[in-house]
Each structure stands twice: as structure tokens, then as C-alpha cells.
Amino acid sequence: GSSPGTGLDSPGSDKEAILDLVTGRSNAQRQEIVQAYKSSYGKDLIDDLKYELTGHFERLIVSLMRPQAYHDAKEIHDAIKGAGTDEKCLIEVLASRNNQQIHDLVEAYKDAYDSDIEEDVTGETSGHFKKMLVVLLQVLFAAGEEQWGTEESIFIMLLGNRSFDHLQMVFDKYQEIAETSIEDSIKSELSGDFENLMLAVGTCWTLSDNTPVFLPKSLSLSLQGLGTQDNTLIRIMICRSEIDMLDIRECFRMSYEKSLYNMIKEDTSGDYKRTLLALCGGDDDLAGEFFPEAAQLAYKMWETSAMTKVQLRPTIRPASDFDPAEDAQNLRKAMKGFGTDEDVIIDIVANRSNEQRQEIRQAFKSILGRDLMKDLKSELSKNLERLIIGLMLTPAEFDAKMMRKAMEVGGDGGQCIYRIRKGFRHNDFFHILLCYSYKKSMEDAIQSDTSGRFSQILTSLVQVPFIPSYCTSTKQRDIIWAELADACNEDSDDMEIKFMSILCTRSFPHLRRVFQEFVRCSNKDIEQIIKNEMSGDVKQAMYGIVRSVKNQPNYIAERLYKAMKCIGTDDRALIRIMVSRSEVDLFNVRKEFKETHDCSLHEFIQVETMVVSFHILRVE
């Protein structure tokens, strides 16, 4: 299978030469190489590459040598002809290609497989998902031609039959009238593969062609979880390397903590890794660049964050027909005698609000003359005990305990303090301070258990009263973003001090507008400044604040993911987050988790932990 004068000479193949030749040429130039190879050696270059190479490296190199339309055709064919249908592949390819690319795809599929792509796709899919795929495939589909008579058909006809520019105006007007984005409406009204397809189309076709925003999520999912999803990774890296890889890299870096380059570097190996890194084109973390297109995207993200009205949705609500005396007696029965009936305890505690649990504690004391907390501690063990006790404490007691533990063992005590300081009314926060009665004040504990700028940040969060959004005018916001811009030119110490004075003392709504103006005027995003210019605990504290300001449920979802994906589950963090958010916004957190990791929080907890009782917090 080897030919003289090429990287395919025997013995073995010169993989480095192949890699350099293939990644250093455009797709059009690769097609000329294929023709020249045929003319010079009378052989098919792709057949020779398949013979000489193996594994993912072979698939990647061979895919690079195909014309783009034929590569797309093979991906679609593999997605519908394998064992089961790969809906994610269908969604990604068909939602992110423009009309000309779809037209070329249809022709290439017919040529390669002597079959009609529309017939093959419709034969393997169903329902509204199938209808939308057909609309995307029929590039000359006449608007209004079909009448399916369902509400979903409105979404199909609008998204499948309008130009990018037209859709952008529709989406902007929709958000102005409905005060919510088209994406949020799709999430609330649709479900399953059809929802995922409509979201992909809506995301790709917002801002003329917002594919760089849509694809980083697919890339992240392909690099996370149990084993890298190499087919998805190969497909995206090949398809976008000559279109908008720089924008995708930047969007990836904004959305996740690592650059795409570094994530590929950590999750792949060998010649396969070297080829992918060549297609990636460089490490954004190293370069520290901030492309103008990414600045526009960052501005849009902050604008969306500032305009979106989030309805917080808890998973634990007050029980109807509540009888604290009956609950107290049933709890006592569950713990009395030989063995403990954990199911009864879980059923009662998990189906009462925190306020109702406090009434149960009082009833347990007054009726039975016993301390419920002590009884629970003596009857339960390990994580179940910590979880149930956490639920039975008042929010102030629980947060005070969590902060003490966080500062005793290190970790994210600062994020505990920041979350509490932002989430409670002024008097409630002083209640938490009073609950922090562990022989020293919270302030003293912070100063004795932490040091440097990180200690100053935590102390300022405890000491300084927040300036609410209604106290800050547009002029004041302009002054503050100007201060942030000036701080970026200071040395690291002065920068940290100035950032701290702003980030630790302003409300979320106010900071969203400040960060938005900062992007507009400096062409940089506050999130990237923190990542590039700061380090250690200070960086983590500042980054946590900014992520919480942008989208707190999303940030909390990421904290949950990390708590379970580290070496050994961080059960303390897991319990802390689940308990504290269950009556605030755990449903919102669940949605963000599913969207980010393509796996429900419920499924993830089942796989990653041995704590079978987390279903009590309604994570299904």
C-alpha cells in the first residue's frame, strides 16, 4: 500500500510528514493533492491512508482528505445507518450549515450512496423532529407551503424558512415583546430531540450566524465524561477549521475554564492529539488574545444576563396538611427500638420546607422532651447524617456551619460567604454572624485561617454593606467601569484591590451593567481579565463572583459537576450546595446542568456517588 516519494513509504509511515502536509493545506488544496497522487502513482490516496494508518488518527486524516460535502454526507449516513440513530450528529450538522452547504450535502449524499438523503433521514426519525430536519434539507422549501396544524409547526416554519438577517430581527422583537429570549421559550414549550434541534437552529441563526456559540458546547461534551466522543470532536474540528475556529476557540474559552487547546491536549494522545492541536491553531490561554468578535459576543452575553428575568424555582416546597406533632412522633418511632427506619426519616424531612422542619424540632422537644438533632446524629451515619442534619438546621445555622468547615479544611469558604452575603437581607446576614459562635467571630476566623488578598476579599464581604442597584445611577456605573478599565493597567496588587472594592460591594443587577459597559469600552471581558491576570485563591474568588453575577444557576451547576468529578466525590460540597439551593433555585440548577453536560443531575449523582438518598432533594 506504499508508494515511492510519499509519506506512505515502507517500512512504516512517516506520520509527521503526513500530519504536516494534511493540516498545512486547505481542503481545496487537499483535493488537488488527491488528484495529483492519482495521476503520479495510479493509486487512491484515501485507500492508501486507510491501509497505512490506524485508529482515530486514521479517521481524522482520512476525513480531512474528503471534500467537505462528502464528509458531511458520511457523517449523516453513519448517524442514521449505524446501531440506532445518532440524533446529536443530525442536529449538529444540519442546524449549523447554510443553504449552499446543505445543497452540496444533498448532492454529495446522492453521489456517494446512490440514495436520497431526505428519504433516509425521514425513515430513521419521527414526529416534529423529522419535520424540522426535512425543512432544513429542503433548501428551496416554500414558506407557508405546509400546514401541520400544531403549535410546533409555527416554530418549524419560522426557523426553517427564514434568512439569518430576518430571523435576527424576529428574535430581537420577540425578546422585546415577551421579555424573554427565543431560546428560553423553546426550552419551556418543547422537549426531547425536537427541543435540542430547535435550540441548535435558534442559537446558530441568532446574530446572523452564531455557530461559534453553539459548537463549543458540543466540543466540551465530546471532551468530557466517560471517554472522549471522538467522532464529534473530529467532525467539528474538521468542519470549522477553515471557517471560524478562532471564534469557536474564544467562545470555548469564555464558556469553560480551559482553552480548547488545553482540553484537547489533556483528553487525547499521540499523532491524533498532534493533528487536532494543529487544527485548533493555538492556545488562547497562552496567547491571551481577545478577538473583536468575541468581545461582541461577551457584550451580548452580559446584555442578555442583565435583561433576563429569571424565575427562581425550588425543588422543595411546603407540605400541605402539615402536622408538626404527628411528624415528630413518627420520627421518634422511626428511631426507637432495634434499627432505624431511614425511609420514614427521609420521607418526612424531604417533604417539608425548612420553616416546617423548625416546627418539627420544636414539637419534638415539647411533646417528647428530646433533642431531635441529637437523636438523628445518634441514629444516622456518614453522608446521610450530614445531609439530614443539614436540612434540619435553619438556613443561617447551616451556612454558618458550612463556612466554619470550609475555613477549617480549606476549599471555597469564600464562595460560601459570597453566596450568603448576596442572598440574604441585611438583618438575616447579621443573624448568620450571630450563629457563627465557634469561640471566635467570623471576621477573626477569616483572618486567622486565610491570608493575603484572599483574606481581605473575604473580610470585605463580611464587613462592607452592599450598594443596591437602585442607589447607582448610569453616571455612577460609567465611573465604575472606567475604574475597572484603569485597574487593568495597574500592577497585580493594585488591580486586585480595585477589583475587590467593586466586585465585593455591588449588587448583581448593578454589576451586570458595569461588566457590559466594560466590554463595550475596553473590548475585553472582565472574566478573561481575571483568568489571565490573577492567580490562586484570589483568582478563584473573583472568578466565582463574576460567574455568579452572569448566571448563578449555571455556576452552581458547574460546582456540582466538579464536586462529583474530582478524585473521590467532594460530598461536603455536594451536600452544602444541594441543601442550600433546594428551596431557592435547584430546579434552575438542574436545567443548567442538563444543558451543559447533556446528562441530568439525577443520572450524574447516581453514577458518581454512593449516596442513594439524594433523590430526596428532587433531582429527578
Tab-separated table of N, CA and C in Angstrom, residues 96-151:
chain	number	residue	atom	x	y	z
A	96	SER	N	-26.197	23.647	11.682
A	96	SER	CA	-25.092	24.611	11.611
A	96	SER	C	-24.586	24.850	10.194
A	97	ARG	N	-25.263	24.303	9.178
A	97	ARG	CA	-24.840	24.523	7.791
A	97	ARG	C	-25.769	25.519	7.103
A	98	ASN	N	-25.201	26.354	6.222
A	98	ASN	CA	-26.043	27.308	5.489
A	98	ASN	C	-26.670	26.613	4.285
A	99	ASN	N	-27.478	27.354	3.547
A	99	ASN	CA	-28.247	26.752	2.452
A	99	ASN	C	-27.355	26.105	1.393
A	100	GLN	N	-26.257	26.791	0.997
A	100	GLN	CA	-25.373	26.243	-0.031
A	100	GLN	C	-24.721	24.946	0.448
A	101	GLN	N	-24.323	24.938	1.723
A	101	GLN	CA	-23.699	23.729	2.275
A	101	GLN	C	-24.687	22.570	2.337
A	102	ILE	N	-25.946	22.873	2.682
A	102	ILE	CA	-26.975	21.826	2.690
A	102	ILE	C	-27.205	21.293	1.278
A	103	HIS	N	-27.252	22.209	0.311
A	103	HIS	CA	-27.450	21.806	-1.091
A	103	HIS	C	-26.318	20.882	-1.541
A	104	ASP	N	-25.069	21.255	-1.222
A	104	ASP	CA	-23.918	20.424	-1.593
A	104	ASP	C	-23.968	19.073	-0.883
A	105	LEU	N	-24.415	19.092	0.358
A	105	LEU	CA	-24.534	17.860	1.130
A	105	LEU	C	-25.518	16.893	0.474
A	106	VAL	N	-26.662	17.408	0.065
A	106	VAL	CA	-27.687	16.566	-0.570
A	106	VAL	C	-27.124	15.907	-1.831
A	107	GLU	N	-26.403	16.708	-2.632
A	107	GLU	CA	-25.821	16.175	-3.877
A	107	GLU	C	-24.737	15.144	-3.581
A	108	ALA	N	-23.880	15.425	-2.600
A	108	ALA	CA	-22.792	14.511	-2.259
A	108	ALA	C	-23.345	13.196	-1.725
A	109	TYR	N	-24.402	13.251	-0.932
A	109	TYR	CA	-25.015	12.048	-0.376
A	109	TYR	C	-25.563	11.167	-1.497
A	110	LYS	N	-26.203	11.812	-2.470
A	110	LYS	CA	-26.768	11.070	-3.605
A	110	LYS	C	-25.656	10.381	-4.398
A	111	ASP	N	-24.551	11.119	-4.597
A	111	ASP	CA	-23.435	10.585	-5.374
A	111	ASP	C	-22.727	9.449	-4.639
A	112	ALA	N	-22.531	9.605	-3.334
A	112	ALA	CA	-21.749	8.634	-2.569
A	112	ALA	C	-22.530	7.365	-2.258
A	113	TYR	N	-23.834	7.513	-1.999
A	113	TYR	CA	-24.603	6.361	-1.515
A	113	TYR	C	-25.760	5.961	-2.429
A	114	ASP	N	-25.882	6.698	-3.571
A	114	ASP	CA	-26.949	6.406	-4.525
A	114	ASP	C	-28.299	6.303	-3.816
A	115	SER	N	-28.531	7.262	-2.931
A	115	SER	CA	-29.754	7.249	-2.132
A	115	SER	C	-30.150	8.690	-1.837
A	116	ASP	N	-31.419	8.896	-1.571
A	116	ASP	CA	-31.930	10.233	-1.279
A	116	ASP	C	-31.815	10.501	0.222
A	117	ILE	N	-31.090	11.541	0.583
A	117	ILE	CA	-30.838	11.815	1.998
A	117	ILE	C	-32.132	12.101	2.761
A	118	GLU	N	-33.068	12.789	2.100
A	118	GLU	CA	-34.331	13.111	2.763
A	118	GLU	C	-35.102	11.839	3.109
A	119	GLU	N	-35.137	10.899	2.160
A	119	GLU	CA	-35.836	9.636	2.413
A	119	GLU	C	-35.164	8.843	3.533
A	120	ASP	N	-33.831	8.834	3.533
A	120	ASP	CA	-33.106	8.084	4.565
A	120	ASP	C	-33.316	8.686	5.945
A	121	VAL	N	-33.277	10.014	6.023
A	121	VAL	CA	-33.456	10.694	7.313
A	121	VAL	C	-34.874	10.496	7.826
A	122	THR	N	-35.853	10.656	6.955
A	122	THR	CA	-37.246	10.511	7.395
A	122	THR	C	-37.565	9.071	7.784
A	123	GLY	N	-36.836	8.118	7.177
A	123	GLY	CA	-37.072	6.720	7.522
A	123	GLY	C	-36.545	6.352	8.894
A	124	GLU	N	-35.608	7.158	9.436
A	124	GLU	CA	-34.985	6.835	10.719
A	124	GLU	C	-35.383	7.789	11.839
A	125	THR	N	-36.211	8.789	11.550
A	125	THR	CA	-36.650	9.749	12.577
A	125	THR	C	-38.166	9.854	12.538
A	126	SER	N	-38.707	10.595	13.492
A	126	SER	CA	-40.167	10.686	13.562
A	126	SER	C	-40.602	12.007	14.162
A	127	GLY	N	-41.899	12.278	14.053
A	127	GLY	CA	-42.519	13.427	14.705
A	127	GLY	C	-42.030	14.773	14.203
A	128	HIS	N	-42.115	15.770	15.088
A	128	HIS	CA	-41.711	17.127	14.718
A	128	HIS	C	-40.213	17.231	14.478
A	129	PHE	N	-39.450	16.376	15.143
A	129	PHE	CA	-38.012	16.321	14.913
A	129	PHE	C	-37.751	16.002	13.439
A	130	LYS	N	-38.463	15.015	12.898
A	130	LYS	CA	-38.326	14.645	11.483
A	130	LYS	C	-38.745	15.802	10.579
A	131	LYS	N	-39.846	16.445	10.911
A	131	LYS	CA	-40.350	17.538	10.063
A	131	LYS	C	-39.340	18.675	9.955
A	132	MET	N	-38.690	19.003	11.102
A	132	MET	CA	-37.725	20.097	11.078
A	132	MET	C	-36.492	19.703	10.282
A	133	LEU	N	-36.045	18.471	10.379
A	133	LEU	CA	-34.910	18.009	9.593
A	133	LEU	C	-35.221	18.103	8.102
A	134	VAL	N	-36.439	17.771	7.731
A	134	VAL	CA	-36.849	17.855	6.328
A	134	VAL	C	-36.814	19.299	5.849
A	135	VAL	N	-37.301	20.204	6.681
A	135	VAL	CA	-37.276	21.628	6.316
A	135	VAL	C	-35.843	22.088	6.070
A	136	LEU	N	-34.922	21.679	6.946
A	136	LEU	CA	-33.524	22.071	6.794
A	136	LEU	C	-32.913	21.483	5.530
A	137	LEU	N	-33.336	20.283	5.160
A	137	LEU	CA	-32.805	19.638	3.963
A	137	LEU	C	-33.379	20.230	2.681
A	138	GLN	N	-34.613	20.676	2.709
A	138	GLN	CA	-35.250	21.233	1.509
A	138	GLN	C	-34.901	22.716	1.415
A	139	VAL	N	-33.782	23.016	0.847
A	139	VAL	CA	-33.266	24.379	0.861
A	139	VAL	C	-34.130	25.367	0.098
A	140	LEU	N	-34.985	24.860	-0.791
A	140	LEU	CA	-35.866	25.755	-1.540
A	140	LEU	C	-37.311	25.615	-1.080
A	141	PHE	N	-37.492	25.123	0.133
A	141	PHE	CA	-38.829	24.883	0.683
A	141	PHE	C	-39.619	26.186	0.710
A	142	ALA	N	-40.824	26.192	0.190
A	142	ALA	CA	-41.629	27.419	0.114
A	142	ALA	C	-42.283	27.718	1.451
A	143	ALA	N	-42.067	28.956	1.953
A	143	ALA	CA	-42.641	29.341	3.240
A	143	ALA	C	-44.155	29.261	3.185
A	144	GLY	N	-44.732	28.629	4.175
A	144	GLY	CA	-46.178	28.544	4.268
A	144	GLY	C	-46.784	27.426	3.466
A	145	GLU	N	-45.957	26.617	2.780
A	145	GLU	CA	-46.480	25.595	1.900
A	145	GLU	C	-47.150	24.457	2.660
A	146	GLU	N	-46.542	24.120	3.816
A	146	GLU	CA	-47.073	23.004	4.592
A	146	GLU	C	-47.945	23.505	5.740
A	147	GLN	N	-48.956	22.761	6.074
A	147	GLN	CA	-49.813	23.101	7.205
A	147	GLN	C	-49.986	21.863	8.073
A	148	TRP	N	-49.249	21.810	9.194
A	148	TRP	CA	-49.358	20.639	10.058
A	148	TRP	C	-50.395	20.813	11.148
A	149	GLY	N	-50.813	22.050	11.355
A	149	GLY	CA	-51.914	22.283	12.285
A	149	GLY	C	-51.556	22.113	13.747
A	150	THR	N	-50.285	22.285	14.112
A	150	THR	CA	-49.889	22.196	15.512
A	150	THR	C	-49.098	23.427	15.881
A	151	GLU	N	-48.991	23.708	17.183
A	151	GLU	CA	-48.221	24.862	17.632
A	151	GLU	C	-46.744	24.706	17.264
